[in-house]
Coordinates of C-alpha atoms in Angstrom, one line a residue:
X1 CA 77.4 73.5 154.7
X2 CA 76.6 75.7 157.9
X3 CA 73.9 78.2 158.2
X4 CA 74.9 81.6 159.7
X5 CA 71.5 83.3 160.7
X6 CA 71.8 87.3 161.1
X7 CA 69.3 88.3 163.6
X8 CA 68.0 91.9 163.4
X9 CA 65.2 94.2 164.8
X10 CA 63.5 97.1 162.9
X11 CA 61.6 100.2 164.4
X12 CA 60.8 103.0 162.3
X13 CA 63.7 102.2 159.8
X14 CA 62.9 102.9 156.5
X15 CA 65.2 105.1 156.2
X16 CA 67.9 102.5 156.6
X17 CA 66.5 99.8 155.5
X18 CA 67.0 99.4 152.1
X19 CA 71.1 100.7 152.4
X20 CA 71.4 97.4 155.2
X21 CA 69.5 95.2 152.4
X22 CA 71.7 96.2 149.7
X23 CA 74.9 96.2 152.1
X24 CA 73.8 92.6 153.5
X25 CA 73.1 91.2 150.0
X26 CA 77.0 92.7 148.5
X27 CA 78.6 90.7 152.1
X28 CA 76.9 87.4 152.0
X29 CA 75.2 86.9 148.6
X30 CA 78.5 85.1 147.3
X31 CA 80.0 83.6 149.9
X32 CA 79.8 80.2 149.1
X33 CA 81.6 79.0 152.6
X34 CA 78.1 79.2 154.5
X35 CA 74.5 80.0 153.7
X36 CA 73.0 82.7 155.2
X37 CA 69.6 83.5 156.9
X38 CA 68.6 86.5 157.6
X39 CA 65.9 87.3 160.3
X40 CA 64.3 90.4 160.4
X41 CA 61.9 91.4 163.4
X42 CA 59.6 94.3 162.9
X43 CA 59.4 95.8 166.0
X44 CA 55.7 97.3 165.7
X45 CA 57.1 100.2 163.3
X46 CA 54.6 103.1 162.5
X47 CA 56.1 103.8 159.3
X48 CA 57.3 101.5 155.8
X49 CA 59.4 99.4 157.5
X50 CA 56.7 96.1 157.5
X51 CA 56.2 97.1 153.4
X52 CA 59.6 97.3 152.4
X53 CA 60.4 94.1 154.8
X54 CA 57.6 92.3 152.9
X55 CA 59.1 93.4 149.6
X56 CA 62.8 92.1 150.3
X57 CA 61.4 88.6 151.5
X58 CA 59.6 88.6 147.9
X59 CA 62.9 89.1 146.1
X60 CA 65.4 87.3 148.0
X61 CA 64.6 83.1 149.2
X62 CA 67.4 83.9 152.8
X63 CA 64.8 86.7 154.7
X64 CA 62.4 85.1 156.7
X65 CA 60.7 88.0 159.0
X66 CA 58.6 88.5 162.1
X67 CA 56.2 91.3 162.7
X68 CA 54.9 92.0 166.5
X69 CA 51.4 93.6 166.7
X70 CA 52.6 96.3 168.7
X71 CA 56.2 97.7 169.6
X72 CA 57.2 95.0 172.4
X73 CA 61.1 96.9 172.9
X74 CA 64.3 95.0 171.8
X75 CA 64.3 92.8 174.1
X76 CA 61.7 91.2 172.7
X77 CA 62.4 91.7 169.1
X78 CA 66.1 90.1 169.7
X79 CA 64.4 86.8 171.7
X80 CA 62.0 86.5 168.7
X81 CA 64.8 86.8 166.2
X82 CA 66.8 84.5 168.2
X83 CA 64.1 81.7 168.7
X84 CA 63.4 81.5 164.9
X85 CA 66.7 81.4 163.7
X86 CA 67.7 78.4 162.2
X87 CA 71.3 78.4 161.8
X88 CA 74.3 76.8 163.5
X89 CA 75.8 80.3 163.9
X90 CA 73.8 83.2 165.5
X91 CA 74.6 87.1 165.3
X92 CA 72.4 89.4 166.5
X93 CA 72.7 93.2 165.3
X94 CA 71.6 96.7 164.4
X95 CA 70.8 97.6 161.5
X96 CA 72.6 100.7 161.6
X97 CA 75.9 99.8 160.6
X98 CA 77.1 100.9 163.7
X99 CA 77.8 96.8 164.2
X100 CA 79.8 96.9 161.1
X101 CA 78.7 93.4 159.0
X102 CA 82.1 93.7 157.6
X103 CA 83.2 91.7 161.1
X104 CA 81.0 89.0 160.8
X105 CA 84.1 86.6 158.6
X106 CA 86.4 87.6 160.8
X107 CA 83.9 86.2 163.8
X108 CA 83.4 82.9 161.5
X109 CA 86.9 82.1 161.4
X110 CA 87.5 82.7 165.1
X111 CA 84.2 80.4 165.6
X112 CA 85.4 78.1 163.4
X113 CA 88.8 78.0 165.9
X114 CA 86.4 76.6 168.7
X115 CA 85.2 80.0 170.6
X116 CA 81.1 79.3 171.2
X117 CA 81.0 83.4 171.6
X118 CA 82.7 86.1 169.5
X119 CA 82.3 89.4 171.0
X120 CA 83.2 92.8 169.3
X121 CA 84.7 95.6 171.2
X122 CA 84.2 98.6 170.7
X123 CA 88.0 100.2 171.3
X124 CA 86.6 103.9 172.4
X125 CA 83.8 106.0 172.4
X126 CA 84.7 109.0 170.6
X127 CA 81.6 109.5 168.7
X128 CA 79.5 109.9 172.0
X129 CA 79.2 112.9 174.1
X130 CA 81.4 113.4 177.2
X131 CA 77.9 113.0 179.8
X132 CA 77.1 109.7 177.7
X133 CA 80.5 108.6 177.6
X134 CA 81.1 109.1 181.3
X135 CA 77.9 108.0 182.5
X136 CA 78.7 104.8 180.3
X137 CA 82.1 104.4 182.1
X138 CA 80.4 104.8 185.5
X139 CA 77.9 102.2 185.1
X140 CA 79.7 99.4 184.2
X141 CA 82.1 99.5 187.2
X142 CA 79.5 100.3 189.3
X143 CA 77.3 97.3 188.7
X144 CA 80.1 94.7 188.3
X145 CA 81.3 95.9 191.3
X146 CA 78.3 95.3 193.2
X147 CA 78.2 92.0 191.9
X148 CA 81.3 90.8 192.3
X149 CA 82.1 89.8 188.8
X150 CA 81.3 90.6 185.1
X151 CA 77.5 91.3 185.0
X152 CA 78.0 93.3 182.0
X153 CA 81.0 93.9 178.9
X154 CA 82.3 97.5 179.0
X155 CA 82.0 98.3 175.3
X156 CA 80.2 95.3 173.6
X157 CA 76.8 95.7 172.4
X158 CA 74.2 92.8 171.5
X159 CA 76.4 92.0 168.6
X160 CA 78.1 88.8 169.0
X161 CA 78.8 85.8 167.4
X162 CA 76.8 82.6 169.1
X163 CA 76.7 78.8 168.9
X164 CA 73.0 77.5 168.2
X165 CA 73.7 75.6 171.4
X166 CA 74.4 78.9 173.4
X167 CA 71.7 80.5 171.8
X168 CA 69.4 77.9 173.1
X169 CA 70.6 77.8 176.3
X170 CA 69.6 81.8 176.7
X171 CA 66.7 81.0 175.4
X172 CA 65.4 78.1 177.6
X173 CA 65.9 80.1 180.8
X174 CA 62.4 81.1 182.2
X175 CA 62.4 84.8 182.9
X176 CA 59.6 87.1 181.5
X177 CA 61.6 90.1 181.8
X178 CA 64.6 89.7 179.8
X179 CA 67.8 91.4 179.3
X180 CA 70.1 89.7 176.5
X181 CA 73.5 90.9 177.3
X182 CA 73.5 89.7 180.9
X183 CA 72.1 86.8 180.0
X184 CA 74.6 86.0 177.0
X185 CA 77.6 87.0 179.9
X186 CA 76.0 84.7 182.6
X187 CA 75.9 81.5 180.6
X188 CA 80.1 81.8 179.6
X189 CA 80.9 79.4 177.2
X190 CA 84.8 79.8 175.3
X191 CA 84.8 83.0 174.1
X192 CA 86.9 85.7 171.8
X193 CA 87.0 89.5 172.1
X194 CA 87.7 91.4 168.9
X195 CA 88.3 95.3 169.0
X196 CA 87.1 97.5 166.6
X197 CA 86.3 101.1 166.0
X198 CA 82.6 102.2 165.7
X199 CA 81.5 104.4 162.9
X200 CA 78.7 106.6 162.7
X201 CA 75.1 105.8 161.6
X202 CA 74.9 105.2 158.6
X203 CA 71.1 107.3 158.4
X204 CA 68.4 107.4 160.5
X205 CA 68.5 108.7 164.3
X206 CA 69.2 106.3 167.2
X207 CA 65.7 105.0 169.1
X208 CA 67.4 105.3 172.2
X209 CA 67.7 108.6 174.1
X210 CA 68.8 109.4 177.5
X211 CA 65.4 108.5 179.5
X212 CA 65.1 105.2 177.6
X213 CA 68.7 104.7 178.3
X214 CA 68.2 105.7 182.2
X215 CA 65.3 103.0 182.4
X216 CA 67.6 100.3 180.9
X217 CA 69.8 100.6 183.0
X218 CA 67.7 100.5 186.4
X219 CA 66.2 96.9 184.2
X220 CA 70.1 96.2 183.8
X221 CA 71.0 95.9 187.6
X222 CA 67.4 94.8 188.7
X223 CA 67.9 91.7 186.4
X224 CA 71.3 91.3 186.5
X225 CA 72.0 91.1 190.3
X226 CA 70.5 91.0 194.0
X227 CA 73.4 93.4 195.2
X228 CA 71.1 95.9 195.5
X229 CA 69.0 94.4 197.9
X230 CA 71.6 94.8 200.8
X231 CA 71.9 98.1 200.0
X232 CA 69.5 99.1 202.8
X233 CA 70.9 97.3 205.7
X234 CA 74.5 98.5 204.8
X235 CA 73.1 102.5 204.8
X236 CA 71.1 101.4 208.3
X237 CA 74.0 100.2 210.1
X238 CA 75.9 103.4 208.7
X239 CA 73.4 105.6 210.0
X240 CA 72.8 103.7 213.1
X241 CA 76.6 104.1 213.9
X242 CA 76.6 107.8 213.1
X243 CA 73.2 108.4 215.1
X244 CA 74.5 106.6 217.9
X245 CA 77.9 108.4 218.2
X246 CA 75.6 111.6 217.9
X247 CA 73.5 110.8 220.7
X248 CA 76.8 109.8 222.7
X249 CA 78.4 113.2 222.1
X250 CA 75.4 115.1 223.1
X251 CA 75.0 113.7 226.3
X252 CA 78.5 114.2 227.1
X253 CA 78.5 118.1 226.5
X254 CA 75.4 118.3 227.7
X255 CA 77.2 116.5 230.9
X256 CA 80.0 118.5 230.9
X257 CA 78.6 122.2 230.0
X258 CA 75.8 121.8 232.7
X259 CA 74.6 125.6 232.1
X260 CA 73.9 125.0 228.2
X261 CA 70.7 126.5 227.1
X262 CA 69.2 127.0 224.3
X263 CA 68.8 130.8 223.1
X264 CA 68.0 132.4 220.3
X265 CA 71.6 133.5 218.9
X266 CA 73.2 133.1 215.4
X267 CA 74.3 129.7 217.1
X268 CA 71.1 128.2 217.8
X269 CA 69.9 129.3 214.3
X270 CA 72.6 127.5 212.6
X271 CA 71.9 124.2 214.9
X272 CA 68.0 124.9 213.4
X273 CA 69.0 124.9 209.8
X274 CA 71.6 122.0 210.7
X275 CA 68.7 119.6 212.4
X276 CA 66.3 120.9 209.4
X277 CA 69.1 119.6 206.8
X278 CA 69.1 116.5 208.5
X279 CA 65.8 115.7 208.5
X280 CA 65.4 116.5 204.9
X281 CA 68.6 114.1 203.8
X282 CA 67.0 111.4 206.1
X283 CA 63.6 111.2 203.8
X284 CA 66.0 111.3 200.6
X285 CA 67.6 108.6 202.0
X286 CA 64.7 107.0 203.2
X287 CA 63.0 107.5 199.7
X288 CA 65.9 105.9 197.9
X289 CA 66.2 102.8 200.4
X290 CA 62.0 102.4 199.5
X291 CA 62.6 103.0 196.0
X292 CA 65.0 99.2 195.4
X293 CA 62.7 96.9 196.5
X294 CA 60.1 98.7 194.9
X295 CA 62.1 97.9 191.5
X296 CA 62.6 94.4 192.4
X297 CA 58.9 93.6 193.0
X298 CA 58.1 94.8 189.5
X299 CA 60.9 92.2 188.2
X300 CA 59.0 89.7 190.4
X301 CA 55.2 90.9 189.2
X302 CA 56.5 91.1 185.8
X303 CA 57.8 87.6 185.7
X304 CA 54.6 86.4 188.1
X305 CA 52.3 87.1 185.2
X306 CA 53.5 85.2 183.0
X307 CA 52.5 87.4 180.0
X308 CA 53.9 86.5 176.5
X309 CA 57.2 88.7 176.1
X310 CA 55.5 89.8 172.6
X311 CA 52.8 88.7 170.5
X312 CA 53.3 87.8 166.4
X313 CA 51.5 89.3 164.3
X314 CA 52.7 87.6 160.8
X315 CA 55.7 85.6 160.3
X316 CA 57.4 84.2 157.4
X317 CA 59.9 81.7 156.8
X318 CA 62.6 81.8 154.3
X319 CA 62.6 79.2 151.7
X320 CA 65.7 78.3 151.7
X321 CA 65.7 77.7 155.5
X322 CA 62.9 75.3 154.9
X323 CA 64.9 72.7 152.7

């Protein structure tokens, strides 16, 4: 019989908790098709969630859990999860519901038809704002443009459906600084795409706000492409071409109208603000053109160091995952 391991990361969710433990346990508990492992990460949480984690691998032989000694990000709680899952299927999600678990048969059967990578997608975003959902929109064409192909899914989150062999594949690449849904697009593999519709949180308030979700997404392109890097020589040869032409056209009326001078008319005054305007793009411009490679040397002084992605604390293994 095949194992299906449900990876899942935990930070601050006591809340929530015990409704996905109860929720997980009515789905899988007698479904005698597979065996089921589920992995819990504890994500350095400040409240019950470690307890109440401890308590449910007590009661119940599938939980095996992981418990960081400081909050390491999800990143790192989903490539923990992901390393010690033993099954031959992998799903990472949240434990929010808003992945609903309800999915996860119809991702079996379409597994079990040969696809190495199920994917739900979300069909809309109605339950996010119109800034979010915009901004959202916006993102994803802008970076797979840049790249010239499909960095990122528009739409599908970390949960998915993988083969161990995928799973290990992700896993065995060397980077420090990871980013899980780039890396589960780059590798390929035959894969499905199932729409669904999102529902709300089921309790608790979303971790992620709009300056965490600004910082991802600076990590998504630095780690996901090198477009970025030409940036700077396509602006240069832009504003090369326009300072040129510039220069060109002020010698000629300079040539032509040999009695221009300056005076102080509204003219000149406009020409003043006009050059001052200039100026002050130019060191935005300049600032923004410093600012890319900047973000790529922390990639490359991340990933230099070497440091551990996260550090365990206490880990347990499910019984059953042991026989």
């Amino acid at each position: 019989m095949k194992t299906v391991s449900i990876v899942v990361p935990f930070y601050n969710e006591e809340e929530m908790f015990p409704i996905f433990i109860k929720k997980a346990k009515e789905l899988f508990i007698d479904d005698e098709s597979y065996k089921y492992e589920l992995v819990l990460v504890n994500d350095g949480s400040k409240d019950k969630t470690l307890e109440l984690i401890r308590a449910a691998a007590r009661e119940n032989d599938f939980i095996t859990y992981i418990s960081f000694s400081r909050n390491f990000g999800q990143e790192a709680a989903l490539a923990a999860g992901l390393r010690a899952a033993k099954g031959d299927y992998i799903i990472p999600m949240d434990c929010d519901f808003q992945d609903p678990p309800e999915l996860i048969k119809d991702m079996l059967k379409e597994a079990e038809n040969g696809y190495e990578v199920v994917c739900p997608k979300r069909r809309k975003r109605d339950g996010d704002s119109f800034v979010k959902r915009f901004t959202s929109k916006a993102f994803y064409k802008f970076i797979n443009g840049i790249s010239g192909r499909e960095v990122i899914q528009d739409n599908v989150s970390y949960f998915r459906l993988m083969t161990k062999r995928v799973v290990k594949i992700i896993m065995d690449m060397p980077e420090t600084e990871r980013l899980f849904k780039s890396e589960a697009t780059y590798v390929g593999f035959k894969t499905k795409i199932i729409e669904f519709d999102r529902p709300e949180r089921a309790a608790g308030k979303t971790k992620y706000n709009y300056r965490k979700l600004f910082k991802l997404a600076f990590r998504t392109i630095t780690c996901s492409t090198n477009a970025l890097l030409y940036l700077p020589l396509h602006i240069g040869i832009a504003f090369s071409s326009i300072g040129f032409l510039g220069f060109v056209t002020t010698l000629v009326l300079l040539f032509v109208n040999g009695d221009y001078r300056w005076g102080i008319n509204s003219q000149n005054i406009i020409q003043s603000f006009l050059i001052i305007s200039s100026i002050i793009l130019a060191v935005g411009i300049i600032s923004l053109i410093i600012t890319i490679p900047c973000l790529y040397l922390q990639n490359l002084m991340v990933n230099t160091q070497r440091r551990p992605q996260y550090i365990i604390e206490e880990q347990y293994d499910a019984p059953k995952t042991k026989e």
